Amino acid sequence: MSRAFFRTTAVVGFTTLLSRITGLMRDVVFASMIPAVALEAFVLANQIPNLLRRLFAEGAFSQAFVPVVAEYRAQRSTDEVRGLVDAVSGTMGLFLLAVSIVGVLVAPLIVLIFAPGFHTKDAGQFDLAVEMLRWTFPYLLFVSLTALAGGVLNSYQKFALPAFSSVLLNVVMIVFAAWLSPYFEQPAMALAIGVFVGGVAQVLLLIPPLVRMNLLRLPRWNLQHEAVRRIARLMGPAIVGSSMGQLSVMISTGIASLLADGSMTWLYFADRLVEFPLGVFSIALATVILPALSKHHATQSSKDFAATLDWAIRLVCLIVIPASVALFVLAGPLTVAIYQRREFTAFDVEMTQLALMAFSFALLGWSLIKVLAPGYYARQDTKGPVKVAMRALGLTMVLNLIVVVALWLTGRIADPGMHALLALSNGIGAIFNAALLYRGLTRSGVLEPQAGRRRFLLRVVLASALMAAFLWWFGGDVAVWIAASTMERIGWLTAIVVGGAAVYFVALAVMGVRPGQFRLHARH
């Protein structure tokens, strides 16, 4: 690995970690400043533009735009690169501006579709969500322009500022939540305005370097531009693939709105805790192995391809299985230590704990999907993961339908705690998705089971069980954690986590698992 490549990778990796940390700090501030019922409206208003963001910004658009702009830079003149940026930014910008205006105008209809349960509730979530959505929906435009600018800068080996843009958004929202929300009649409204301001700040952060590099002139509408038409064609399959996961989220959101007040908030906070290890470890691992798998496929090194994929699977099992167990056992202490203060009550702790325990089953499935899907993408098979995702989505929809019908018939749809069933159904869908991806790779002969895998998995499970016993014994009762001070919570949680990790790795060592067994022997 060259020094320059290592340096840029380190910059992006550090900034990604910083983004996750500031994102967690943002959620801690949200939990302490805004009651769960009011925050529920913001969760919906923030989720809708972010669902579309996955398609237009960091999802389908980025996958289509970045290769095209890289090709222009390598094969064409600087003036042609400027023409591409002008045409794409102007065309996409005007299109998304129109979409944003429509979204603001029809905000009541959007809220009714995404959260039908809000309309029948007495806590005012519907009106508050509509007002918030009119502030948050334009974020779709801002974040898409940010993705465009970031894609151009990345193609010129400028990684730091694009990676830092999400950190800036988190900082802006922390400021609005912690210092400005008390000045609002409805404090939760400060969060929605913070999204709008943060989106503008992200765009303004990336414009100056484009101007200095003489790559940005005047955006203009140009549907006839060759690059615009090619990017549009490339986005089609990517949108289909990206929309599966988003559709699952939309369905779960709609169902959660029918449940007890605060259900969407509790699911949100639990999901954020699961996303932290997923983002820091699993997504990073997937990013590392994709280039290696692509290289092995290009050189027809099938054994090295299988060895690299098997190495990634074993590494996921080594780290994520105990992490999932720890999230389940320590769901209560984690929720108290991170979120419980001021507006986040003991009841909120109990409800978030249930959701986190259910989501812990999903962590392994989601992590395996991250490392198994590159086994398809590296072979330029984009249809396989999409077909699998559609089948997993079908299963999740059926499970969600069974849950809501059963709760409706038994009259328990408004009972607290039922939201955990939605988290559990998403976990089952994730595991089903990962299992189908694994089966497809083994049936096609791409992935060959390595010797000793079952023995290794048994040792990981046994060591995780010993760790779980340690965590459960020293975790104690949640009421004790609630009565403790913030510093006592953090200190005791740190000690328990370190102790649990020590128990886990010592148990593995006693059973014969050594670090050298995870050395990748494939030829890179």
Short mmCIF file of C-alpha atoms in Angstrom, two decimals:
data_model
loop_
_atom_site.label_atom_id
_atom_site.label_comp_id
_atom_site.label_asym_id
_atom_site.label_seq_id
_atom_site.Cartn_x
_atom_site.Cartn_y
_atom_site.Cartn_z
CA MET A 1 0.00 0.00 0.00
CA SER A 2 1.46 3.38 -1.00
CA ARG A 3 2.04 6.05 1.64
CA ALA A 4 -0.38 8.45 -0.07
CA PHE A 5 -3.12 5.82 -0.26
CA PHE A 6 -2.62 4.90 3.39
CA ARG A 7 -2.78 8.57 4.38
CA THR A 8 -6.04 9.25 2.54
CA THR A 9 -7.57 6.02 3.88
CA ALA A 10 -6.59 7.03 7.42
CA VAL A 11 -8.12 10.49 6.94
CA VAL A 12 -11.44 9.08 5.72
CA GLY A 13 -11.44 6.39 8.41
CA PHE A 14 -10.76 8.87 11.21
CA THR A 15 -13.38 11.31 9.92
CA THR A 16 -15.95 8.49 9.63
CA LEU A 17 -15.27 7.54 13.24
CA LEU A 18 -15.54 11.21 14.23
CA SER A 19 -18.88 11.38 12.41
CA ARG A 20 -20.16 8.37 14.34
CA ILE A 21 -19.02 9.85 17.65
CA THR A 22 -20.57 13.26 17.00
CA GLY A 23 -23.71 11.54 15.74
CA LEU A 24 -23.97 9.66 19.04
CA MET A 25 -23.36 12.91 20.95
CA ARG A 26 -26.16 14.50 18.90
CA ASP A 27 -28.56 11.71 19.87
CA VAL A 28 -27.59 12.04 23.54
CA VAL A 29 -28.47 15.74 23.40
CA PHE A 30 -31.76 14.97 21.62
CA ALA A 31 -32.72 12.44 24.29
CA SER A 32 -31.97 14.79 27.17
CA MET A 33 -33.61 17.93 25.72
CA ILE A 34 -36.75 16.69 23.90
CA PRO A 35 -39.56 14.47 25.31
CA ALA A 36 -39.99 11.15 23.49
CA VAL A 37 -43.46 11.97 22.10
CA ALA A 38 -42.33 15.27 20.53
CA LEU A 39 -39.12 13.67 19.31
CA GLU A 40 -41.23 11.04 17.55
CA ALA A 41 -42.47 13.70 15.12
CA PHE A 42 -38.89 14.76 14.38
CA VAL A 43 -37.80 11.16 13.79
CA LEU A 44 -40.38 10.93 11.01
CA ALA A 45 -39.68 14.38 9.56
CA ASN A 46 -35.95 13.67 9.48
CA GLN A 47 -36.33 10.14 8.19
CA ILE A 48 -38.27 11.00 5.03
CA PRO A 49 -35.63 13.19 3.33
CA ASN A 50 -32.94 10.81 4.56
CA LEU A 51 -34.69 7.88 2.89
CA LEU A 52 -34.61 9.79 -0.40
CA ARG A 53 -31.02 10.83 0.31
CA ARG A 54 -29.95 7.19 0.13
CA LEU A 55 -31.21 7.16 -3.46
CA PHE A 56 -30.28 10.62 -4.77
CA ALA A 57 -27.11 11.33 -2.79
CA GLU A 58 -24.93 8.68 -1.21
CA GLY A 59 -26.76 5.76 -2.85
CA ALA A 60 -27.67 5.42 -6.50
CA PHE A 61 -26.39 8.83 -7.57
CA SER A 62 -22.94 8.47 -6.03
CA GLN A 63 -22.51 4.99 -7.49
CA ALA A 64 -23.31 6.35 -10.95
CA PHE A 65 -21.68 9.79 -10.77
CA VAL A 66 -18.26 9.05 -9.27
CA PRO A 67 -17.09 6.61 -12.01
CA VAL A 68 -18.24 9.00 -14.75
CA VAL A 69 -16.48 12.06 -13.33
CA ALA A 70 -13.34 9.97 -12.74
CA GLU A 71 -13.44 8.88 -16.38
CA TYR A 72 -13.85 12.48 -17.56
CA ARG A 73 -10.91 13.58 -15.46
CA ALA A 74 -8.67 10.81 -16.82
CA GLN A 75 -9.66 10.96 -20.50
CA ARG A 76 -10.93 14.47 -21.20
CA SER A 77 -9.97 18.09 -20.75
CA THR A 78 -10.53 20.21 -17.65
CA ASP A 79 -13.07 22.28 -19.59
CA GLU A 80 -15.11 19.14 -20.30
CA VAL A 81 -15.00 18.23 -16.59
CA ARG A 82 -16.34 21.71 -15.80
CA GLY A 83 -19.08 21.20 -18.37
CA LEU A 84 -20.03 17.91 -16.71
CA VAL A 85 -20.20 19.53 -13.26
CA ASP A 86 -22.27 22.43 -14.63
CA ALA A 87 -24.72 20.12 -16.40
CA VAL A 88 -25.13 17.58 -13.61
CA SER A 89 -25.38 20.15 -10.81
CA GLY A 90 -27.83 22.31 -12.76
CA THR A 91 -30.03 19.42 -13.94
CA MET A 92 -30.09 17.57 -10.63
CA GLY A 93 -30.33 20.80 -8.64
CA LEU A 94 -33.38 22.11 -10.51
CA PHE A 95 -35.05 18.69 -10.44
CA LEU A 96 -34.56 18.27 -6.70
CA LEU A 97 -35.56 21.90 -6.08
CA ALA A 98 -38.89 21.11 -7.75
CA VAL A 99 -39.19 17.90 -5.71
CA SER A 100 -38.47 19.85 -2.52
CA ILE A 101 -41.12 22.47 -3.32
CA VAL A 102 -43.68 19.74 -3.96
CA GLY A 103 -42.65 17.99 -0.73
CA VAL A 104 -43.17 21.18 1.27
CA LEU A 105 -46.59 21.81 -0.31
CA VAL A 106 -47.93 18.28 0.18
CA ALA A 107 -46.29 17.68 3.58
CA PRO A 108 -49.62 16.73 5.26
CA LEU A 109 -50.22 14.01 2.66
CA ILE A 110 -46.67 12.67 3.03
CA VAL A 111 -46.99 12.44 6.81
CA LEU A 112 -50.36 10.72 6.44
CA ILE A 113 -48.83 8.12 4.10
CA PHE A 114 -45.65 7.50 6.10
CA ALA A 115 -47.24 7.64 9.56
CA PRO A 116 -51.00 7.01 9.33
CA GLY A 117 -51.17 6.48 13.08
CA PHE A 118 -50.24 10.11 13.82
CA HIS A 119 -53.58 11.39 12.53
CA THR A 120 -55.52 9.58 15.25
CA LYS A 121 -53.26 10.47 18.19
CA ASP A 122 -54.00 13.19 20.74
CA ALA A 123 -50.41 14.26 21.44
CA GLY A 124 -50.22 16.49 18.36
CA GLN A 125 -47.63 14.44 16.46
CA PHE A 126 -49.37 14.93 13.09
CA ASP A 127 -49.37 18.74 13.03
CA LEU A 128 -45.89 18.92 14.52
CA ALA A 129 -44.51 16.42 11.97
CA VAL A 130 -46.04 18.40 9.09
CA GLU A 131 -44.49 21.64 10.29
CA MET A 132 -41.12 19.95 10.79
CA LEU A 133 -41.20 18.24 7.41
CA ARG A 134 -41.54 21.60 5.68
CA TRP A 135 -38.14 22.49 7.17
CA THR A 136 -36.42 19.13 6.72
CA PHE A 137 -37.57 18.15 3.23
CA PRO A 138 -35.25 20.65 1.44
CA TYR A 139 -32.34 18.81 3.06
CA LEU A 140 -32.72 16.36 0.17
CA LEU A 141 -31.54 19.10 -2.21
CA PHE A 142 -28.66 20.23 0.01
CA VAL A 143 -27.27 16.76 0.75
CA SER A 144 -27.49 15.74 -2.92
CA LEU A 145 -25.47 18.79 -3.95
CA THR A 146 -23.03 17.95 -1.16
CA ALA A 147 -22.68 14.42 -2.57
CA LEU A 148 -22.06 15.83 -6.03
CA ALA A 149 -19.37 18.23 -4.82
CA GLY A 150 -17.82 15.50 -2.68
CA GLY A 151 -17.71 13.12 -5.65
CA VAL A 152 -15.82 15.68 -7.74
CA LEU A 153 -13.35 16.44 -4.93
CA ASN A 154 -12.78 12.73 -4.24
CA SER A 155 -11.90 12.16 -7.91
CA TYR A 156 -9.16 14.77 -7.44
CA GLN A 157 -7.89 13.02 -4.29
CA LYS A 158 -9.47 15.61 -1.97
CA PHE A 159 -11.05 13.46 0.73
CA ALA A 160 -10.91 15.40 3.99
CA LEU A 161 -13.62 18.05 3.48
CA PRO A 162 -16.24 15.72 1.90
CA ALA A 163 -15.73 13.25 4.75
CA PHE A 164 -15.99 16.07 7.32
CA SER A 165 -19.34 17.35 5.97
CA SER A 166 -21.37 14.87 8.04
CA VAL A 167 -19.45 15.93 11.16
CA LEU A 168 -20.41 19.55 10.43
CA LEU A 169 -24.09 18.58 10.18
CA ASN A 170 -23.93 16.82 13.55
CA VAL A 171 -22.25 19.83 15.18
CA VAL A 172 -24.88 22.24 13.80
CA MET A 173 -27.70 20.02 15.09
CA ILE A 174 -26.06 19.73 18.52
CA VAL A 175 -25.92 23.54 18.72
CA PHE A 176 -29.60 23.86 17.79
CA ALA A 177 -30.69 21.15 20.22
CA ALA A 178 -28.53 22.10 23.21
CA TRP A 179 -28.52 25.90 23.06
CA LEU A 180 -31.33 27.12 20.81
CA SER A 181 -34.21 24.70 21.47
CA PRO A 182 -35.15 26.29 24.86
CA TYR A 183 -36.02 29.52 23.01
CA PHE A 184 -38.67 27.80 20.87
CA GLU A 185 -42.30 27.44 21.94
CA GLN A 186 -42.03 23.84 20.74
CA PRO A 187 -38.35 22.89 21.42
CA ALA A 188 -38.43 20.00 18.94
CA MET A 189 -38.86 22.51 16.09
CA ALA A 190 -35.25 23.62 16.66
CA LEU A 191 -34.11 20.20 15.47
CA ALA A 192 -35.93 20.51 12.14
CA ILE A 193 -34.52 24.00 11.53
CA GLY A 194 -31.12 22.62 12.48
CA VAL A 195 -31.38 20.05 9.68
CA PHE A 196 -32.10 22.85 7.18
CA VAL A 197 -29.22 25.03 8.39
CA GLY A 198 -26.85 22.06 8.59
CA GLY A 199 -27.66 21.11 4.99
CA VAL A 200 -26.86 24.62 3.80
CA ALA A 201 -23.62 24.56 5.81
CA GLN A 202 -22.56 21.29 4.16
CA VAL A 203 -22.98 22.76 0.67
CA LEU A 204 -21.15 25.98 1.59
CA LEU A 205 -18.28 23.94 3.01
CA LEU A 206 -17.56 22.27 -0.33
CA ILE A 207 -18.16 25.13 -2.78
CA PRO A 208 -14.93 27.11 -2.08
CA PRO A 209 -12.52 24.25 -3.00
CA LEU A 210 -14.44 23.65 -6.25
CA VAL A 211 -14.14 27.34 -7.08
CA ARG A 212 -10.43 27.39 -6.24
CA MET A 213 -9.89 24.37 -8.52
CA ASN A 214 -11.80 26.21 -11.29
CA LEU A 215 -14.28 23.31 -11.56
CA LEU A 216 -17.48 25.20 -10.79
CA ARG A 217 -18.90 27.86 -13.08
CA LEU A 218 -22.64 28.32 -13.52
CA PRO A 219 -24.92 25.28 -13.01
CA ARG A 220 -27.33 24.90 -15.92
CA TRP A 221 -30.16 22.60 -16.96
CA ASN A 222 -28.91 20.25 -19.70
CA LEU A 223 -30.72 16.96 -20.13
CA GLN A 224 -29.00 16.46 -23.48
CA HIS A 225 -25.50 16.33 -21.98
CA GLU A 226 -23.94 12.91 -22.58
CA ALA A 227 -22.82 12.51 -18.97
CA VAL A 228 -26.24 13.45 -17.58
CA ARG A 229 -27.95 10.83 -19.72
CA ARG A 230 -25.35 8.19 -18.88
CA ILE A 231 -25.60 8.85 -15.14
CA ALA A 232 -29.40 8.61 -15.36
CA ARG A 233 -29.12 5.21 -17.08
CA LEU A 234 -26.62 3.94 -14.51
CA MET A 235 -28.83 5.09 -11.62
CA GLY A 236 -31.74 2.87 -12.68
CA PRO A 237 -30.47 -0.51 -11.39
CA ALA A 238 -28.88 1.14 -8.35
CA ILE A 239 -32.20 2.74 -7.37
CA VAL A 240 -33.91 -0.66 -7.49
CA GLY A 241 -31.25 -2.16 -5.23
CA SER A 242 -31.16 0.76 -2.82
CA SER A 243 -34.94 1.04 -2.55
CA MET A 244 -35.39 -2.41 -1.02
CA GLY A 245 -33.89 -1.47 2.31
CA GLN A 246 -35.57 1.94 2.29
CA LEU A 247 -38.95 0.37 1.57
CA SER A 248 -38.51 -1.88 4.59
CA VAL A 249 -37.78 1.16 6.76
CA MET A 250 -40.80 3.00 5.38
CA ILE A 251 -43.09 0.08 6.16
CA SER A 252 -41.75 -0.27 9.70
CA THR A 253 -42.14 3.48 10.24
CA GLY A 254 -45.77 3.41 9.14
CA ILE A 255 -46.56 0.50 11.44
CA ALA A 256 -44.71 2.07 14.39
CA SER A 257 -46.91 5.16 14.09
CA LEU A 258 -49.91 2.93 14.88
CA LEU A 259 -48.38 1.76 18.14
CA ALA A 260 -48.00 3.47 21.52
CA ASP A 261 -46.81 7.11 21.64
CA GLY A 262 -43.01 7.23 21.54
CA SER A 263 -42.56 3.92 19.70
CA MET A 264 -40.73 5.52 16.78
CA THR A 265 -38.40 7.36 19.16
CA TRP A 266 -37.50 4.22 21.09
CA LEU A 267 -36.81 2.31 17.86
CA TYR A 268 -34.69 5.20 16.61
CA PHE A 269 -32.44 5.35 19.68
CA ALA A 270 -32.01 1.57 19.78
CA ASP A 271 -31.17 1.47 16.08
CA ARG A 272 -28.55 4.20 16.56
CA LEU A 273 -26.74 2.09 19.17
CA VAL A 274 -26.68 -0.88 16.77
CA GLU A 275 -25.50 1.33 13.89
CA PHE A 276 -22.38 2.36 15.80
CA PRO A 277 -20.53 -1.01 15.71
CA LEU A 278 -22.02 -1.69 12.28
CA GLY A 279 -20.58 1.52 10.87
CA VAL A 280 -17.22 1.42 12.62
CA PHE A 281 -16.39 -2.25 11.94
CA SER A 282 -18.62 -4.04 9.42
CA ILE A 283 -18.90 -1.30 6.80
CA ALA A 284 -15.17 -0.58 7.11
CA LEU A 285 -14.38 -4.27 6.58
CA ALA A 286 -16.64 -4.40 3.52
CA THR A 287 -14.84 -1.36 2.09
CA VAL A 288 -11.47 -3.05 2.58
CA ILE A 289 -12.30 -6.40 0.98
CA LEU A 290 -14.13 -5.17 -2.14
CA PRO A 291 -10.98 -4.00 -3.99
CA ALA A 292 -9.17 -7.22 -3.06
CA LEU A 293 -12.07 -9.40 -4.24
CA SER A 294 -12.30 -7.42 -7.48
CA LYS A 295 -8.60 -7.95 -8.09
CA HIS A 296 -8.82 -11.71 -7.47
CA HIS A 297 -11.80 -11.97 -9.82
CA ALA A 298 -10.02 -10.00 -12.53
CA THR A 299 -6.94 -12.26 -12.28
CA GLN A 300 -9.12 -15.39 -12.04
CA SER A 301 -7.63 -16.27 -8.65
CA SER A 302 -10.63 -18.22 -7.39
CA LYS A 303 -8.81 -19.70 -4.37
CA ASP A 304 -7.63 -16.29 -3.20
CA PHE A 305 -11.15 -14.92 -3.79
CA ALA A 306 -12.66 -17.65 -1.58
CA ALA A 307 -9.94 -17.26 1.06
CA THR A 308 -10.48 -13.49 1.31
CA LEU A 309 -14.25 -13.87 1.64
CA ASP A 310 -13.89 -16.65 4.22
CA TRP A 311 -11.42 -14.50 6.19
CA ALA A 312 -13.96 -11.65 6.29
CA ILE A 313 -16.75 -13.97 7.45
CA ARG A 314 -14.61 -15.40 10.25
CA LEU A 315 -13.59 -11.90 11.34
CA VAL A 316 -17.24 -10.81 11.45
CA CYS A 317 -18.13 -13.84 13.57
CA LEU A 318 -15.17 -13.18 15.89
CA ILE A 319 -16.20 -9.56 16.58
CA VAL A 320 -19.94 -9.27 15.87
CA ILE A 321 -21.25 -12.38 17.65
CA PRO A 322 -19.94 -11.21 21.07
CA ALA A 323 -20.98 -7.63 20.22
CA SER A 324 -24.54 -8.82 19.57
CA VAL A 325 -24.56 -10.79 22.82
CA ALA A 326 -23.23 -7.77 24.73
CA LEU A 327 -25.91 -5.49 23.25
CA PHE A 328 -28.59 -7.95 24.37
CA VAL A 329 -27.28 -8.46 27.91
CA LEU A 330 -26.27 -4.84 28.53
CA ALA A 331 -29.21 -3.23 26.71
CA GLY A 332 -30.48 -1.64 29.94
CA PRO A 333 -27.15 -0.30 31.30
CA LEU A 334 -26.15 0.97 27.84
CA THR A 335 -29.42 2.84 27.42
CA VAL A 336 -29.16 4.40 30.88
CA ALA A 337 -25.49 5.37 30.55
CA ILE A 338 -25.89 6.96 27.12
CA TYR A 339 -29.39 8.42 27.02
CA GLN A 340 -31.04 8.62 30.46
CA ARG A 341 -31.09 12.15 31.79
CA ARG A 342 -33.59 15.01 32.05
CA GLU A 343 -36.39 14.38 29.49
CA PHE A 344 -35.42 10.74 28.89
CA THR A 345 -37.36 8.97 31.65
CA ALA A 346 -37.05 5.56 33.29
CA PHE A 347 -40.01 4.44 31.16
CA ASP A 348 -38.14 5.53 28.02
CA VAL A 349 -35.19 3.47 29.23
CA GLU A 350 -37.37 0.37 29.58
CA MET A 351 -38.90 0.78 26.11
CA THR A 352 -35.56 1.50 24.38
CA GLN A 353 -34.02 -1.46 26.18
CA LEU A 354 -36.64 -3.79 24.70
CA ALA A 355 -36.00 -2.43 21.20
CA LEU A 356 -32.22 -2.76 21.60
CA MET A 357 -32.52 -6.36 22.77
CA ALA A 358 -34.58 -7.15 19.67
CA PHE A 359 -32.24 -5.24 17.34
CA SER A 360 -29.22 -7.11 18.73
CA PHE A 361 -30.31 -10.13 16.67
CA ALA A 362 -30.12 -8.00 13.52
CA LEU A 363 -26.51 -6.87 14.02
CA LEU A 364 -24.99 -10.17 12.88
CA GLY A 365 -27.31 -10.37 9.86
CA TRP A 366 -26.60 -6.79 8.77
CA SER A 367 -22.83 -7.28 9.25
CA LEU A 368 -22.76 -10.49 7.21
CA ILE A 369 -24.72 -8.78 4.43
CA LYS A 370 -22.03 -6.08 4.31
CA VAL A 371 -19.24 -8.62 3.70
CA LEU A 372 -21.17 -11.18 1.60
CA ALA A 373 -22.60 -8.67 -0.90
CA PRO A 374 -19.09 -7.68 -2.14
CA GLY A 375 -18.70 -11.32 -3.16
CA TYR A 376 -21.34 -10.57 -5.81
CA TYR A 377 -20.36 -6.99 -6.65
CA ALA A 378 -16.70 -7.94 -7.21
CA ARG A 379 -17.90 -10.35 -9.93
CA GLN A 380 -20.05 -7.54 -11.39
CA ASP A 381 -23.22 -9.37 -10.33
CA THR A 382 -25.56 -6.61 -9.15
CA LYS A 383 -28.78 -8.54 -9.74
CA GLY A 384 -28.09 -11.31 -7.22
CA PRO A 385 -28.12 -9.13 -4.08
CA VAL A 386 -31.20 -7.26 -5.37
CA LYS A 387 -33.16 -10.50 -5.81
CA VAL A 388 -32.13 -11.65 -2.34
CA ALA A 389 -33.05 -8.27 -0.84
CA MET A 390 -36.52 -8.45 -2.43
CA ARG A 391 -37.13 -11.89 -0.91
CA ALA A 392 -35.92 -10.71 2.50
CA LEU A 393 -38.16 -7.65 2.22
CA GLY A 394 -41.11 -9.91 1.43
CA LEU A 395 -40.45 -11.94 4.59
CA THR A 396 -40.14 -8.78 6.71
CA MET A 397 -43.40 -7.40 5.30
CA VAL A 398 -45.22 -10.65 6.06
CA LEU A 399 -43.88 -10.69 9.63
CA ASN A 400 -44.83 -7.05 10.16
CA LEU A 401 -48.31 -7.72 8.80
CA ILE A 402 -48.72 -10.68 11.15
CA VAL A 403 -47.62 -8.51 14.08
CA VAL A 404 -49.99 -5.62 13.37
CA VAL A 405 -52.98 -7.87 12.64
CA ALA A 406 -52.39 -9.95 15.77
CA LEU A 407 -52.07 -6.83 17.92
CA TRP A 408 -55.16 -5.31 16.35
CA LEU A 409 -57.29 -8.42 16.89
CA THR A 410 -56.18 -8.79 20.50
CA GLY A 411 -56.64 -5.09 21.26
CA ARG A 412 -53.00 -4.63 22.25
CA ILE A 413 -51.84 -2.40 19.41
CA ALA A 414 -51.43 0.60 21.73
CA ASP A 415 -49.72 -1.37 24.52
CA PRO A 416 -46.19 -0.19 25.39
CA GLY A 417 -43.43 -2.55 24.29
CA MET A 418 -45.02 -3.86 21.11
CA HIS A 419 -42.54 -1.87 19.00
CA ALA A 420 -39.89 -4.45 19.90
CA LEU A 421 -41.71 -6.95 17.67
CA LEU A 422 -41.00 -4.70 14.66
CA ALA A 423 -37.30 -4.63 15.54
CA LEU A 424 -37.31 -8.41 15.87
CA SER A 425 -38.98 -8.91 12.48
CA ASN A 426 -36.33 -6.70 10.85
CA GLY A 427 -33.65 -8.81 12.54
CA ILE A 428 -35.17 -12.02 11.20
CA GLY A 429 -35.29 -10.47 7.73
CA ALA A 430 -31.60 -9.46 7.96
CA ILE A 431 -30.52 -12.96 8.99
CA PHE A 432 -32.63 -14.45 6.17
CA ASN A 433 -30.99 -12.04 3.71
CA ALA A 434 -27.49 -13.01 4.86
CA ALA A 435 -28.34 -16.73 4.70
CA LEU A 436 -29.55 -16.44 1.10
CA LEU A 437 -26.42 -14.49 0.08
CA TYR A 438 -24.23 -17.15 1.70
CA ARG A 439 -26.13 -20.00 0.04
CA GLY A 440 -25.85 -18.32 -3.36
CA LEU A 441 -22.07 -17.95 -3.02
CA THR A 442 -21.56 -21.56 -1.91
CA ARG A 443 -23.87 -23.04 -4.56
CA SER A 444 -22.05 -21.17 -7.31
CA GLY A 445 -18.70 -22.45 -6.01
CA VAL A 446 -17.46 -18.94 -5.26
CA LEU A 447 -17.23 -19.55 -1.52
CA GLU A 448 -15.71 -22.80 -0.34
CA PRO A 449 -16.15 -23.69 3.35
CA GLN A 450 -12.73 -23.77 4.96
CA ALA A 451 -11.57 -26.51 7.28
CA GLY A 452 -12.25 -25.94 10.96
CA ARG A 453 -15.00 -23.33 10.52
CA ARG A 454 -17.60 -25.21 12.61
CA ARG A 455 -15.08 -25.78 15.38
CA PHE A 456 -14.18 -22.11 15.31
CA LEU A 457 -17.84 -21.02 15.48
CA LEU A 458 -18.46 -23.35 18.43
CA ARG A 459 -15.56 -21.79 20.31
CA VAL A 460 -16.82 -18.27 19.57
CA VAL A 461 -20.30 -19.19 20.82
CA LEU A 462 -18.94 -20.78 24.02
CA ALA A 463 -16.67 -17.80 24.73
CA SER A 464 -19.59 -15.43 24.09
CA ALA A 465 -21.73 -17.41 26.55
CA LEU A 466 -19.07 -17.06 29.24
CA MET A 467 -18.83 -13.34 28.50
CA ALA A 468 -22.63 -13.04 28.71
CA ALA A 469 -22.63 -14.65 32.17
CA PHE A 470 -19.97 -12.17 33.33
CA LEU A 471 -21.88 -9.18 31.92
CA TRP A 472 -25.19 -10.32 33.39
CA TRP A 473 -23.69 -10.93 36.85
CA PHE A 474 -21.92 -7.58 37.09
CA GLY A 475 -24.48 -5.60 35.09
CA GLY A 476 -26.89 -5.51 37.97
CA ASP A 477 -30.38 -4.05 38.07
CA VAL A 478 -31.30 -1.16 35.77
CA ALA A 479 -32.77 0.76 38.72
CA VAL A 480 -29.29 0.92 40.28
CA TRP A 481 -27.90 2.40 37.08
CA ILE A 482 -30.65 5.03 36.94
CA ALA A 483 -29.89 6.09 40.52
CA ALA A 484 -26.16 6.48 39.77
CA SER A 485 -24.48 9.67 38.59
CA THR A 486 -23.29 10.10 34.99
CA MET A 487 -19.63 9.55 35.88
CA GLU A 488 -20.49 6.46 37.92
CA ARG A 489 -22.45 5.04 34.98
CA ILE A 490 -19.65 5.66 32.50
CA GLY A 491 -16.95 4.31 34.81
CA TRP A 492 -18.85 1.15 35.72
CA LEU A 493 -19.94 0.50 32.13
CA THR A 494 -16.35 0.89 30.91
CA ALA A 495 -15.10 -1.54 33.56
CA ILE A 496 -17.76 -4.12 32.69
CA VAL A 497 -17.13 -3.88 28.94
CA VAL A 498 -13.36 -4.21 29.38
CA GLY A 499 -13.87 -7.12 31.77
CA GLY A 500 -16.30 -8.83 29.42
CA ALA A 501 -13.89 -8.45 26.49
CA ALA A 502 -11.10 -9.93 28.63
CA VAL A 503 -13.27 -12.92 29.56
CA TYR A 504 -14.15 -13.47 25.89
CA PHE A 505 -10.63 -13.36 24.49
CA VAL A 506 -9.09 -15.34 27.37
CA ALA A 507 -11.74 -18.03 26.85
CA LEU A 508 -10.89 -18.15 23.13
CA ALA A 509 -7.18 -18.42 23.94
CA VAL A 510 -7.80 -21.28 26.38
CA MET A 511 -9.78 -23.09 23.65
CA GLY A 512 -6.90 -22.71 21.22
CA VAL A 513 -7.87 -19.70 19.11
CA ARG A 514 -4.79 -17.63 18.23
CA PRO A 515 -4.41 -14.24 16.46
CA GLY A 516 -2.27 -15.87 13.78
CA GLN A 517 -5.30 -17.84 12.62
CA PHE A 518 -6.78 -14.58 11.30
CA ARG A 519 -3.82 -13.69 9.12
CA LEU A 520 -5.02 -13.39 5.54
CA HIS A 521 -2.90 -15.62 3.34
CA ALA A 522 -4.44 -14.62 0.03
CA ARG A 523 -1.96 -12.99 -2.37
CA HIS A 524 -2.86 -9.28 -2.71
#
